[in-house]
Amino acid sequence: MAGHAAASTHRPADTIAGLLRQAAQRLAVALVLDRAGARIEARALCAHALGVEAGWLLAHDLEPLTAAQAAAIEALIARRERGEPVAYLTGTREFHGREFAVTPDVLIPRPETELLVGLALQMGPADRPIRVLDIGTGSGIIAITLALERPRWQVSALDVCPRALSQARANAARLGAPVRFLLSDLFSHVGDTTFDLIVSNPPYIAQDDPHLGRGDLRFEPVLALASGNNGLALIEHLIQTAPSYLDRGGALLLEHGWQQGEQVRAWMHAAGYHDIASHRDLAGWSRVTAGRTLS
Ligand code: GLN
């Protein structure tokens, strides 16, 4: 059979398995990844270049690749070697069991935000149409997940960046989430609507934090990552302004930096919030803080 004969004359690197092995080695060296991590990335990029699921690669690992396919894979591996995040190269990232489209206009979804979403899901009654607002929605992961997990909730989401907002809208449309989107610089265009729950994963990294110059963060929108006053400027502002937009007994739930919990609780206390509590992420850091206004 012609196909078979062709396959047997290919050098190992021309098969899927060979190419994956080479790619994983290159990524391990360039990005200082362990073998398992490098293999996962190589597989994700290879699958994306070929337009298949990662699982498909395992079942077809001895198949030869065309020159065009090999070139498409090479282009992605080379970009990853230079540091571009996998999520931007493949254009997707999973969050809470769903695939979200992501571009360099929005932050890449992170596991710590699962904590915020998990707490938000517990904070309001599932069977009542409470009003929820997500501030700085980015790709929309928080608002969309809440809307899909709590169909009775009325979820709104805002962002100051029009390109981020269109990304969030597209994700909501594709996933069928009935979220109301608003172009707004914090509360500037919220009007006199009030909410039972306000959630946010705001920028909270200090502007001079060296982490901004490393890894994935170099490619992410700095607007979504960094804030003044050691990363706390926007958080302080949210704590101070949110009560005007919360119903009596409404809650504010904020993601913040691993060393910011104490300051966040102190500001909430000074602003008159009650039931203030910080929660730890999977890595054990105090990462999300909640407070309620008086009922
Ligand atoms: N959790 C992110 C990080 O530390 C930052 C996200 C944010 O600023 N909201 O990389």
PDB file of C-alpha atoms and ligand atoms in Angstrom:
ATOM      1  CA  MET A   1       0.000   0.000   0.000  1.00  0.00           C
ATOM      2  CA  ALA A   2       1.414   3.345  -1.013  1.00  0.00           C
ATOM      3  CA  GLY A   3       0.582   4.978   2.316  1.00  0.00           C
ATOM      4  CA  HIS A   4       2.319   2.246   4.237  1.00  0.00           C
ATOM      5  CA  ALA A   5       5.446   2.333   2.095  1.00  0.00           C
ATOM      6  CA  ALA A   6       5.612   6.093   2.490  1.00  0.00           C
ATOM      7  CA  ALA A   7       5.272   5.798   6.260  1.00  0.00           C
ATOM      8  CA  SER A   8       8.117   3.322   6.549  1.00  0.00           C
ATOM      9  CA  THR A   9      10.520   5.578   4.614  1.00  0.00           C
ATOM     10  CA  HIS A  10       9.902   8.553   6.894  1.00  0.00           C
ATOM     11  CA  ARG A  11      12.505   9.490   9.431  1.00  0.00           C
ATOM     12  CA  PRO A  12      11.207   9.175  13.027  1.00  0.00           C
ATOM     13  CA  ALA A  13      11.045  12.944  13.475  1.00  0.00           C
ATOM     14  CA  ASP A  14       8.586  13.127  10.596  1.00  0.00           C
ATOM     15  CA  THR A  15       6.036  11.080  12.483  1.00  0.00           C
ATOM     16  CA  ILE A  16       3.760  12.616  15.077  1.00  0.00           C
ATOM     17  CA  ALA A  17       5.567  10.768  17.867  1.00  0.00           C
ATOM     18  CA  GLY A  18       8.978  11.890  16.677  1.00  0.00           C
ATOM     19  CA  LEU A  19       7.966  15.479  16.265  1.00  0.00           C
ATOM     20  CA  LEU A  20       6.298  15.555  19.674  1.00  0.00           C
ATOM     21  CA  ARG A  21       9.429  14.175  21.293  1.00  0.00           C
ATOM     22  CA  GLN A  22      11.651  16.778  19.647  1.00  0.00           C
ATOM     23  CA  ALA A  23       9.244  19.601  20.417  1.00  0.00           C
ATOM     24  CA  ALA A  24       8.952  18.598  24.087  1.00  0.00           C
ATOM     25  CA  GLN A  25      12.742  18.536  24.401  1.00  0.00           C
ATOM     26  CA  ARG A  26      13.069  22.002  22.910  1.00  0.00           C
ATOM     27  CA  LEU A  27      10.368  23.432  25.183  1.00  0.00           C
ATOM     28  CA  ALA A  28      11.869  21.774  28.265  1.00  0.00           C
ATOM     29  CA  VAL A  29      15.182  23.484  27.554  1.00  0.00           C
ATOM     30  CA  ALA A  30      13.890  26.885  26.446  1.00  0.00           C
ATOM     31  CA  LEU A  31      11.305  27.313  29.217  1.00  0.00           C
ATOM     32  CA  VAL A  32      12.920  25.222  31.954  1.00  0.00           C
ATOM     33  CA  LEU A  33       9.951  22.869  32.133  1.00  0.00           C
ATOM     34  CA  ASP A  34       9.901  19.356  33.554  1.00  0.00           C
ATOM     35  CA  ARG A  35       9.408  16.518  31.065  1.00  0.00           C
ATOM     36  CA  ALA A  36       5.720  16.009  31.811  1.00  0.00           C
ATOM     37  CA  GLY A  37       4.949  19.711  31.521  1.00  0.00           C
ATOM     38  CA  ALA A  38       6.916  20.032  28.289  1.00  0.00           C
ATOM     39  CA  ARG A  39       5.118  17.022  26.807  1.00  0.00           C
ATOM     40  CA  ILE A  40       1.695  18.418  27.706  1.00  0.00           C
ATOM     41  CA  GLU A  41       2.538  21.733  26.041  1.00  0.00           C
ATOM     42  CA  ALA A  42       4.013  20.074  22.938  1.00  0.00           C
ATOM     43  CA  ARG A  43       0.907  17.924  22.596  1.00  0.00           C
ATOM     44  CA  ALA A  44      -1.460  20.879  23.000  1.00  0.00           C
ATOM     45  CA  LEU A  45       0.391  22.949  20.396  1.00  0.00           C
ATOM     46  CA  CYS A  46       0.760  20.048  17.962  1.00  0.00           C
ATOM     47  CA  ALA A  47      -2.951  19.177  18.255  1.00  0.00           C
ATOM     48  CA  HIS A  48      -3.860  22.812  17.669  1.00  0.00           C
ATOM     49  CA  ALA A  49      -1.615  23.055  14.584  1.00  0.00           C
ATOM     50  CA  LEU A  50      -3.199  19.905  13.135  1.00  0.00           C
ATOM     51  CA  GLY A  51      -6.741  20.865  14.118  1.00  0.00           C
ATOM     52  CA  VAL A  52      -7.287  17.693  16.167  1.00  0.00           C
ATOM     53  CA  GLU A  53      -7.894  16.788  19.817  1.00  0.00           C
ATOM     54  CA  ALA A  54      -4.789  16.021  21.893  1.00  0.00           C
ATOM     55  CA  GLY A  55      -6.090  12.457  22.372  1.00  0.00           C
ATOM     56  CA  TRP A  56      -6.112  11.904  18.616  1.00  0.00           C
ATOM     57  CA  LEU A  57      -2.338  12.329  18.537  1.00  0.00           C
ATOM     58  CA  LEU A  58      -1.797   9.334  20.813  1.00  0.00           C
ATOM     59  CA  ALA A  59      -3.784   7.050  18.531  1.00  0.00           C
ATOM     60  CA  HIS A  60      -1.990   8.282  15.405  1.00  0.00           C
ATOM     61  CA  ASP A  61       1.534   8.726  16.693  1.00  0.00           C
ATOM     62  CA  LEU A  62       3.211   6.731  13.935  1.00  0.00           C
ATOM     63  CA  GLU A  63       1.582   8.625  11.124  1.00  0.00           C
ATOM     64  CA  PRO A  64       3.807  10.718   8.891  1.00  0.00           C
ATOM     65  CA  LEU A  65       3.154  14.425   8.595  1.00  0.00           C
ATOM     66  CA  THR A  66       3.049  16.483   5.427  1.00  0.00           C
ATOM     67  CA  ALA A  67       5.592  19.268   5.072  1.00  0.00           C
ATOM     68  CA  ALA A  68       2.836  21.823   5.627  1.00  0.00           C
ATOM     69  CA  GLN A  69       1.722  20.138   8.839  1.00  0.00           C
ATOM     70  CA  ALA A  70       5.274  19.922  10.138  1.00  0.00           C
ATOM     71  CA  ALA A  71       5.802  23.605   9.298  1.00  0.00           C
ATOM     72  CA  ALA A  72       2.604  24.608  11.118  1.00  0.00           C
ATOM     73  CA  ILE A  73       3.743  22.749  14.224  1.00  0.00           C
ATOM     74  CA  GLU A  74       7.255  24.207  13.957  1.00  0.00           C
ATOM     75  CA  ALA A  75       5.856  27.748  13.808  1.00  0.00           C
ATOM     76  CA  LEU A  76       3.902  27.267  17.049  1.00  0.00           C
ATOM     77  CA  ILE A  77       6.754  25.554  18.875  1.00  0.00           C
ATOM     78  CA  ALA A  78       9.133  28.350  17.870  1.00  0.00           C
ATOM     79  CA  ARG A  79       6.725  30.984  19.223  1.00  0.00           C
ATOM     80  CA  ARG A  80       6.305  29.044  22.455  1.00  0.00           C
ATOM     81  CA  GLU A  81      10.103  28.764  22.751  1.00  0.00           C
ATOM     82  CA  ARG A  82      10.183  32.568  22.709  1.00  0.00           C
ATOM     83  CA  GLY A  83       7.744  32.612  25.615  1.00  0.00           C
ATOM     84  CA  GLU A  84       4.312  33.233  24.112  1.00  0.00           C
ATOM     85  CA  PRO A  85       1.727  31.597  26.411  1.00  0.00           C
ATOM     86  CA  VAL A  86       0.168  28.323  25.262  1.00  0.00           C
ATOM     87  CA  ALA A  87      -3.324  29.743  25.829  1.00  0.00           C
ATOM     88  CA  TYR A  88      -2.681  32.602  23.378  1.00  0.00           C
ATOM     89  CA  LEU A  89      -1.163  30.229  20.813  1.00  0.00           C
ATOM     90  CA  THR A  90      -4.094  27.826  20.941  1.00  0.00           C
ATOM     91  CA  GLY A  91      -6.626  30.599  21.634  1.00  0.00           C
ATOM     92  CA  THR A  92      -8.352  28.685  24.415  1.00  0.00           C
ATOM     93  CA  ARG A  93      -8.159  27.852  28.108  1.00  0.00           C
ATOM     94  CA  GLU A  94     -10.429  25.710  30.229  1.00  0.00           C
ATOM     95  CA  PHE A  95     -12.105  27.193  33.277  1.00  0.00           C
ATOM     96  CA  HIS A  96     -14.596  25.399  35.541  1.00  0.00           C
ATOM     97  CA  GLY A  97     -14.979  22.631  32.949  1.00  0.00           C
ATOM     98  CA  ARG A  98     -15.682  24.866  29.957  1.00  0.00           C
ATOM     99  CA  GLU A  99     -13.521  26.079  27.089  1.00  0.00           C
ATOM    100  CA  PHE A 100     -13.104  29.839  26.850  1.00  0.00           C
ATOM    101  CA  ALA A 101     -11.606  31.690  23.912  1.00  0.00           C
ATOM    102  CA  VAL A 102      -8.705  33.905  24.994  1.00  0.00           C
ATOM    103  CA  THR A 103      -6.613  36.440  23.100  1.00  0.00           C
ATOM    104  CA  PRO A 104      -3.848  38.780  24.300  1.00  0.00           C
ATOM    105  CA  ASP A 105      -6.616  41.330  25.022  1.00  0.00           C
ATOM    106  CA  VAL A 106      -7.588  39.394  28.149  1.00  0.00           C
ATOM    107  CA  LEU A 107      -5.931  37.706  31.102  1.00  0.00           C
ATOM    108  CA  ILE A 108      -5.441  33.946  30.806  1.00  0.00           C
ATOM    109  CA  PRO A 109      -7.837  32.152  33.195  1.00  0.00           C
ATOM    110  CA  ARG A 110      -6.026  30.944  36.315  1.00  0.00           C
ATOM    111  CA  PRO A 111      -6.786  28.215  38.849  1.00  0.00           C
ATOM    112  CA  GLU A 112      -6.922  30.696  41.762  1.00  0.00           C
ATOM    113  CA  THR A 113     -10.035  32.267  40.226  1.00  0.00           C
ATOM    114  CA  GLU A 114     -11.829  28.926  40.714  1.00  0.00           C
ATOM    115  CA  LEU A 115     -11.792  29.777  44.437  1.00  0.00           C
ATOM    116  CA  LEU A 116     -13.586  33.076  43.795  1.00  0.00           C
ATOM    117  CA  VAL A 117     -16.196  31.364  41.625  1.00  0.00           C
ATOM    118  CA  GLY A 118     -16.703  28.511  44.102  1.00  0.00           C
ATOM    119  CA  LEU A 119     -17.317  30.996  46.928  1.00  0.00           C
ATOM    120  CA  ALA A 120     -19.630  33.150  44.805  1.00  0.00           C
ATOM    121  CA  LEU A 121     -21.723  30.073  43.964  1.00  0.00           C
ATOM    122  CA  GLN A 122     -22.179  29.411  47.693  1.00  0.00           C
ATOM    123  CA  MET A 123     -22.887  32.993  48.679  1.00  0.00           C
ATOM    124  CA  GLY A 124     -26.241  33.543  47.046  1.00  0.00           C
ATOM    125  CA  PRO A 125     -29.380  31.382  47.071  1.00  0.00           C
ATOM    126  CA  ALA A 126     -29.475  29.260  43.893  1.00  0.00           C
ATOM    127  CA  ASP A 127     -33.273  29.430  43.625  1.00  0.00           C
ATOM    128  CA  ARG A 128     -33.679  33.225  43.705  1.00  0.00           C
ATOM    129  CA  PRO A 129     -33.082  35.761  40.924  1.00  0.00           C
ATOM    130  CA  ILE A 130     -30.361  37.703  42.716  1.00  0.00           C
ATOM    131  CA  ARG A 131     -28.483  40.418  40.825  1.00  0.00           C
ATOM    132  CA  VAL A 132     -24.772  39.824  40.373  1.00  0.00           C
ATOM    133  CA  LEU A 133     -22.088  42.100  38.892  1.00  0.00           C
ATOM    134  CA  ASP A 134     -18.606  41.053  37.711  1.00  0.00           C
ATOM    135  CA  ILE A 135     -16.171  43.983  37.509  1.00  0.00           C
ATOM    136  CA  GLY A 136     -13.327  43.720  34.990  1.00  0.00           C
ATOM    137  CA  THR A 137     -14.719  40.601  33.388  1.00  0.00           C
ATOM    138  CA  GLY A 138     -11.940  40.099  30.791  1.00  0.00           C
ATOM    139  CA  SER A 139     -12.688  36.879  28.902  1.00  0.00           C
ATOM    140  CA  GLY A 140     -15.901  36.625  30.955  1.00  0.00           C
ATOM    141  CA  ILE A 141     -15.020  33.444  32.846  1.00  0.00           C
ATOM    142  CA  ILE A 142     -16.485  34.532  36.197  1.00  0.00           C
ATOM    143  CA  ALA A 143     -19.752  36.032  34.938  1.00  0.00           C
ATOM    144  CA  ILE A 144     -20.362  33.292  32.367  1.00  0.00           C
ATOM    145  CA  THR A 145     -19.672  30.479  34.837  1.00  0.00           C
ATOM    146  CA  LEU A 146     -22.002  32.031  37.437  1.00  0.00           C
ATOM    147  CA  ALA A 147     -24.750  32.540  34.841  1.00  0.00           C
ATOM    148  CA  LEU A 148     -24.503  28.946  33.613  1.00  0.00           C
ATOM    149  CA  GLU A 149     -24.250  27.375  37.075  1.00  0.00           C
ATOM    150  CA  ARG A 150     -27.027  29.541  38.524  1.00  0.00           C
ATOM    151  CA  PRO A 151     -29.634  29.990  35.781  1.00  0.00           C
ATOM    152  CA  ARG A 152     -31.917  32.026  38.055  1.00  0.00           C
ATOM    153  CA  TRP A 153     -29.282  34.665  38.808  1.00  0.00           C
ATOM    154  CA  GLN A 154     -29.262  37.876  36.768  1.00  0.00           C
ATOM    155  CA  VAL A 155     -25.623  38.321  35.926  1.00  0.00           C
ATOM    156  CA  SER A 156     -24.079  41.537  34.601  1.00  0.00           C
ATOM    157  CA  ALA A 157     -20.438  42.049  33.703  1.00  0.00           C
ATOM    158  CA  LEU A 158     -18.418  45.116  32.831  1.00  0.00           C
ATOM    159  CA  ASP A 159     -14.997  45.938  31.491  1.00  0.00           C
ATOM    160  CA  VAL A 160     -13.234  49.177  30.613  1.00  0.00           C
ATOM    161  CA  CYS A 161     -11.609  47.596  27.543  1.00  0.00           C
ATOM    162  CA  PRO A 162     -13.859  47.268  24.456  1.00  0.00           C
ATOM    163  CA  ARG A 163     -11.776  44.437  23.006  1.00  0.00           C
ATOM    164  CA  ALA A 164     -11.987  42.468  26.241  1.00  0.00           C
ATOM    165  CA  LEU A 165     -15.724  43.038  26.321  1.00  0.00           C
ATOM    166  CA  SER A 166     -16.221  41.703  22.791  1.00  0.00           C
ATOM    167  CA  GLN A 167     -14.186  38.653  23.788  1.00  0.00           C
ATOM    168  CA  ALA A 168     -16.462  38.128  26.802  1.00  0.00           C
ATOM    169  CA  ARG A 169     -19.579  38.613  24.676  1.00  0.00           C
ATOM    170  CA  ALA A 170     -18.354  36.049  22.142  1.00  0.00           C
ATOM    171  CA  ASN A 171     -17.635  33.529  24.916  1.00  0.00           C
ATOM    172  CA  ALA A 172     -21.070  34.091  26.438  1.00  0.00           C
ATOM    173  CA  ALA A 173     -22.769  33.655  23.055  1.00  0.00           C
ATOM    174  CA  ARG A 174     -20.872  30.469  22.248  1.00  0.00           C
ATOM    175  CA  LEU A 175     -21.553  28.958  25.695  1.00  0.00           C
ATOM    176  CA  GLY A 176     -25.161  30.162  25.791  1.00  0.00           C
ATOM    177  CA  ALA A 177     -24.786  32.292  28.930  1.00  0.00           C
ATOM    178  CA  PRO A 178     -27.356  35.078  29.374  1.00  0.00           C
ATOM    179  CA  VAL A 179     -24.985  37.734  30.748  1.00  0.00           C
ATOM    180  CA  ARG A 180     -25.668  41.462  30.351  1.00  0.00           C
ATOM    181  CA  PHE A 181     -22.446  43.223  29.313  1.00  0.00           C
ATOM    182  CA  LEU A 182     -21.550  46.832  29.902  1.00  0.00           C
ATOM    183  CA  LEU A 183     -18.626  48.967  28.729  1.00  0.00           C
ATOM    184  CA  SER A 184     -17.760  50.814  31.920  1.00  0.00           C
ATOM    185  CA  ASP A 185     -14.742  52.103  33.830  1.00  0.00           C
ATOM    186  CA  LEU A 186     -15.546  50.470  37.170  1.00  0.00           C
ATOM    187  CA  PHE A 187     -18.994  51.845  38.149  1.00  0.00           C
ATOM    188  CA  SER A 188     -18.959  54.803  35.706  1.00  0.00           C
ATOM    189  CA  HIS A 189     -21.771  53.429  33.494  1.00  0.00           C
ATOM    190  CA  VAL A 190     -23.610  51.248  35.989  1.00  0.00           C
ATOM    191  CA  GLY A 191     -26.204  53.947  36.676  1.00  0.00           C
ATOM    192  CA  ASP A 192     -28.444  53.502  39.716  1.00  0.00           C
ATOM    193  CA  THR A 193     -28.725  49.716  39.514  1.00  0.00           C
ATOM    194  CA  THR A 194     -27.846  47.860  42.713  1.00  0.00           C
ATOM    195  CA  PHE A 195     -26.671  44.294  43.238  1.00  0.00           C
ATOM    196  CA  ASP A 196     -26.855  41.478  45.777  1.00  0.00           C
ATOM    197  CA  LEU A 197     -23.350  40.313  44.940  1.00  0.00           C
ATOM    198  CA  ILE A 198     -20.395  42.104  43.366  1.00  0.00           C
ATOM    199  CA  VAL A 199     -17.397  39.988  42.373  1.00  0.00           C
ATOM    200  CA  SER A 200     -14.071  40.967  40.872  1.00  0.00           C
ATOM    201  CA  ASN A 201     -10.659  39.650  39.951  1.00  0.00           C
ATOM    202  CA  PRO A 202      -9.083  43.088  39.614  1.00  0.00           C
ATOM    203  CA  PRO A 203      -5.484  43.906  38.699  1.00  0.00           C
ATOM    204  CA  TYR A 204      -3.540  43.548  41.938  1.00  0.00           C
ATOM    205  CA  ILE A 205       0.140  43.123  41.096  1.00  0.00           C
ATOM    206  CA  ALA A 206       2.496  46.000  42.029  1.00  0.00           C
ATOM    207  CA  GLN A 207       3.566  47.988  38.973  1.00  0.00           C
ATOM    208  CA  ASP A 208       7.245  47.362  39.711  1.00  0.00           C
ATOM    209  CA  ASP A 209       6.836  43.651  40.525  1.00  0.00           C
ATOM    210  CA  PRO A 210       9.556  41.753  38.628  1.00  0.00           C
ATOM    211  CA  HIS A 211       7.045  38.953  37.901  1.00  0.00           C
ATOM    212  CA  LEU A 212       5.469  41.219  35.276  1.00  0.00           C
ATOM    213  CA  GLY A 213       8.641  40.711  33.225  1.00  0.00           C
ATOM    214  CA  ARG A 214       8.577  36.907  33.454  1.00  0.00           C
ATOM    215  CA  GLY A 215       6.713  33.987  31.901  1.00  0.00           C
ATOM    216  CA  ASP A 216       3.174  34.359  30.584  1.00  0.00           C
ATOM    217  CA  LEU A 217       2.661  37.727  32.323  1.00  0.00           C
ATOM    218  CA  ARG A 218       4.943  39.488  29.768  1.00  0.00           C
ATOM    219  CA  PHE A 219       2.321  38.808  27.105  1.00  0.00           C
ATOM    220  CA  GLU A 220      -0.819  39.608  29.122  1.00  0.00           C
ATOM    221  CA  PRO A 221      -2.553  43.014  29.245  1.00  0.00           C
ATOM    222  CA  VAL A 222      -0.879  45.020  31.998  1.00  0.00           C
ATOM    223  CA  LEU A 223      -4.201  46.815  32.561  1.00  0.00           C
ATOM    224  CA  ALA A 224      -5.589  43.510  33.840  1.00  0.00           C
ATOM    225  CA  LEU A 225      -2.571  42.709  36.002  1.00  0.00           C
ATOM    226  CA  ALA A 226      -1.040  45.749  37.653  1.00  0.00           C
ATOM    227  CA  SER A 227      -2.358  48.522  39.862  1.00  0.00           C
ATOM    228  CA  GLY A 228      -0.833  51.446  41.778  1.00  0.00           C
ATOM    229  CA  ASN A 229      -0.123  51.577  45.518  1.00  0.00           C
ATOM    230  CA  ASN A 230       1.703  48.265  45.525  1.00  0.00           C
ATOM    231  CA  GLY A 231      -1.077  46.611  43.514  1.00  0.00           C
ATOM    232  CA  LEU A 232      -3.795  47.724  45.939  1.00  0.00           C
ATOM    233  CA  ALA A 233      -5.130  50.962  44.403  1.00  0.00           C
ATOM    234  CA  LEU A 234      -8.037  49.447  42.512  1.00  0.00           C
ATOM    235  CA  ILE A 235      -8.927  47.059  45.334  1.00  0.00           C
ATOM    236  CA  GLU A 236      -9.120  49.941  47.816  1.00  0.00           C
ATOM    237  CA  HIS A 237     -11.279  51.908  45.398  1.00  0.00           C
ATOM    238  CA  LEU A 238     -13.644  48.948  44.915  1.00  0.00           C
ATOM    239  CA  ILE A 239     -14.001  48.414  48.656  1.00  0.00           C
ATOM    240  CA  GLN A 240     -14.870  52.080  49.100  1.00  0.00           C
ATOM    241  CA  THR A 241     -17.303  52.465  46.191  1.00  0.00           C
ATOM    242  CA  ALA A 242     -19.046  49.071  46.098  1.00  0.00           C
ATOM    243  CA  PRO A 243     -21.412  49.758  49.055  1.00  0.00           C
ATOM    244  CA  SER A 244     -23.224  52.429  46.976  1.00  0.00           C
ATOM    245  CA  TYR A 245     -24.039  49.696  44.450  1.00  0.00           C
ATOM    246  CA  LEU A 246     -24.869  46.920  46.904  1.00  0.00           C
ATOM    247  CA  ASP A 247     -28.341  46.214  48.266  1.00  0.00           C
ATOM    248  CA  ARG A 248     -28.661  45.981  52.050  1.00  0.00           C
ATOM    249  CA  GLY A 249     -26.859  42.816  53.116  1.00  0.00           C
ATOM    250  CA  GLY A 250     -25.195  42.542  49.711  1.00  0.00           C
ATOM    251  CA  ALA A 251     -21.706  41.082  49.431  1.00  0.00           C
ATOM    252  CA  LEU A 252     -18.427  42.060  47.816  1.00  0.00           C
ATOM    253  CA  LEU A 253     -16.071  39.230  46.873  1.00  0.00           C
ATOM    254  CA  LEU A 254     -12.546  40.080  45.715  1.00  0.00           C
ATOM    255  CA  GLU A 255      -9.592  38.085  44.465  1.00  0.00           C
ATOM    256  CA  HIS A 256      -6.281  39.614  45.597  1.00  0.00           C
ATOM    257  CA  GLY A 257      -2.563  38.961  45.946  1.00  0.00           C
ATOM    258  CA  TRP A 258      -1.315  36.313  48.348  1.00  0.00           C
ATOM    259  CA  GLN A 259       0.020  38.918  50.790  1.00  0.00           C
ATOM    260  CA  GLN A 260      -2.886  41.382  50.545  1.00  0.00           C
ATOM    261  CA  GLY A 261      -5.556  39.647  52.648  1.00  0.00           C
ATOM    262  CA  GLU A 262      -4.838  41.520  55.880  1.00  0.00           C
ATOM    263  CA  GLN A 263      -4.949  44.955  54.211  1.00  0.00           C
ATOM    264  CA  VAL A 264      -8.135  44.048  52.307  1.00  0.00           C
ATOM    265  CA  ARG A 265      -9.864  42.959  55.527  1.00  0.00           C
ATOM    266  CA  ALA A 266      -8.723  46.126  57.323  1.00  0.00           C
ATOM    267  CA  TRP A 267     -10.140  48.361  54.571  1.00  0.00           C
ATOM    268  CA  MET A 268     -13.418  46.409  54.523  1.00  0.00           C
ATOM    269  CA  HIS A 269     -13.659  46.762  58.287  1.00  0.00           C
ATOM    270  CA  ALA A 270     -12.996  50.530  58.113  1.00  0.00           C
ATOM    271  CA  ALA A 271     -15.627  50.883  55.361  1.00  0.00           C
ATOM    272  CA  GLY A 272     -18.261  49.215  57.555  1.00  0.00           C
ATOM    273  CA  TYR A 273     -18.520  45.752  55.999  1.00  0.00           C
ATOM    274  CA  HIS A 274     -19.533  42.764  58.134  1.00  0.00           C
ATOM    275  CA  ASP A 275     -18.888  39.003  58.016  1.00  0.00           C
ATOM    276  CA  ILE A 276     -15.429  39.721  56.594  1.00  0.00           C
ATOM    277  CA  ALA A 277     -13.496  36.563  55.790  1.00  0.00           C
ATOM    278  CA  SER A 278     -10.508  35.585  53.670  1.00  0.00           C
ATOM    279  CA  HIS A 279     -10.235  32.197  51.993  1.00  0.00           C
ATOM    280  CA  ARG A 280      -7.194  30.178  50.935  1.00  0.00           C
ATOM    281  CA  ASP A 281      -6.522  28.984  47.396  1.00  0.00           C
ATOM    282  CA  LEU A 282      -5.301  25.482  46.501  1.00  0.00           C
ATOM    283  CA  ALA A 283      -1.724  26.623  47.077  1.00  0.00           C
ATOM    284  CA  GLY A 284      -2.667  27.632  50.643  1.00  0.00           C
ATOM    285  CA  TRP A 285      -2.492  31.427  50.157  1.00  0.00           C
ATOM    286  CA  SER A 286      -5.156  33.785  51.456  1.00  0.00           C
ATOM    287  CA  ARG A 287      -6.475  34.761  48.035  1.00  0.00           C
ATOM    288  CA  VAL A 288     -10.131  35.830  48.141  1.00  0.00           C
ATOM    289  CA  THR A 289     -11.849  38.065  50.690  1.00  0.00           C
ATOM    290  CA  ALA A 290     -15.574  38.605  51.181  1.00  0.00           C
ATOM    291  CA  GLY A 291     -17.562  41.153  53.160  1.00  0.00           C
ATOM    292  CA  ARG A 292     -21.225  42.127  53.510  1.00  0.00           C
ATOM    293  CA  THR A 293     -22.950  45.453  53.913  1.00  0.00           C
ATOM    294  CA  LEU A 294     -25.437  45.884  56.798  1.00  0.00           C
ATOM    295  CA  SER A 295     -28.805  44.237  56.238  1.00  0.00           C
TER     296      SER A 295
HETATM  297  N1  GLN B   1      -3.282  35.825  39.860  1.00  0.00           N
HETATM  298  C1  GLN B   1      -2.534  36.481  38.844  1.00  0.00           C
HETATM  299  C2  GLN B   1      -1.052  36.275  39.030  1.00  0.00           C
HETATM  300  O1  GLN B   1      -0.580  36.339  40.147  1.00  0.00           O
HETATM  301  C3  GLN B   1      -2.833  37.948  38.762  1.00  0.00           C
HETATM  302  C4  GLN B   1      -4.196  38.203  38.333  1.00  0.00           C
HETATM  303  C5  GLN B   1      -4.630  39.617  38.620  1.00  0.00           C
HETATM  304  O2  GLN B   1      -3.845  40.549  38.734  1.00  0.00           O
HETATM  305  N2  GLN B   1      -5.883  39.766  38.756  1.00  0.00           N
HETATM  306  O3  GLN B   1      -0.360  36.023  38.079  1.00  0.00           O
END
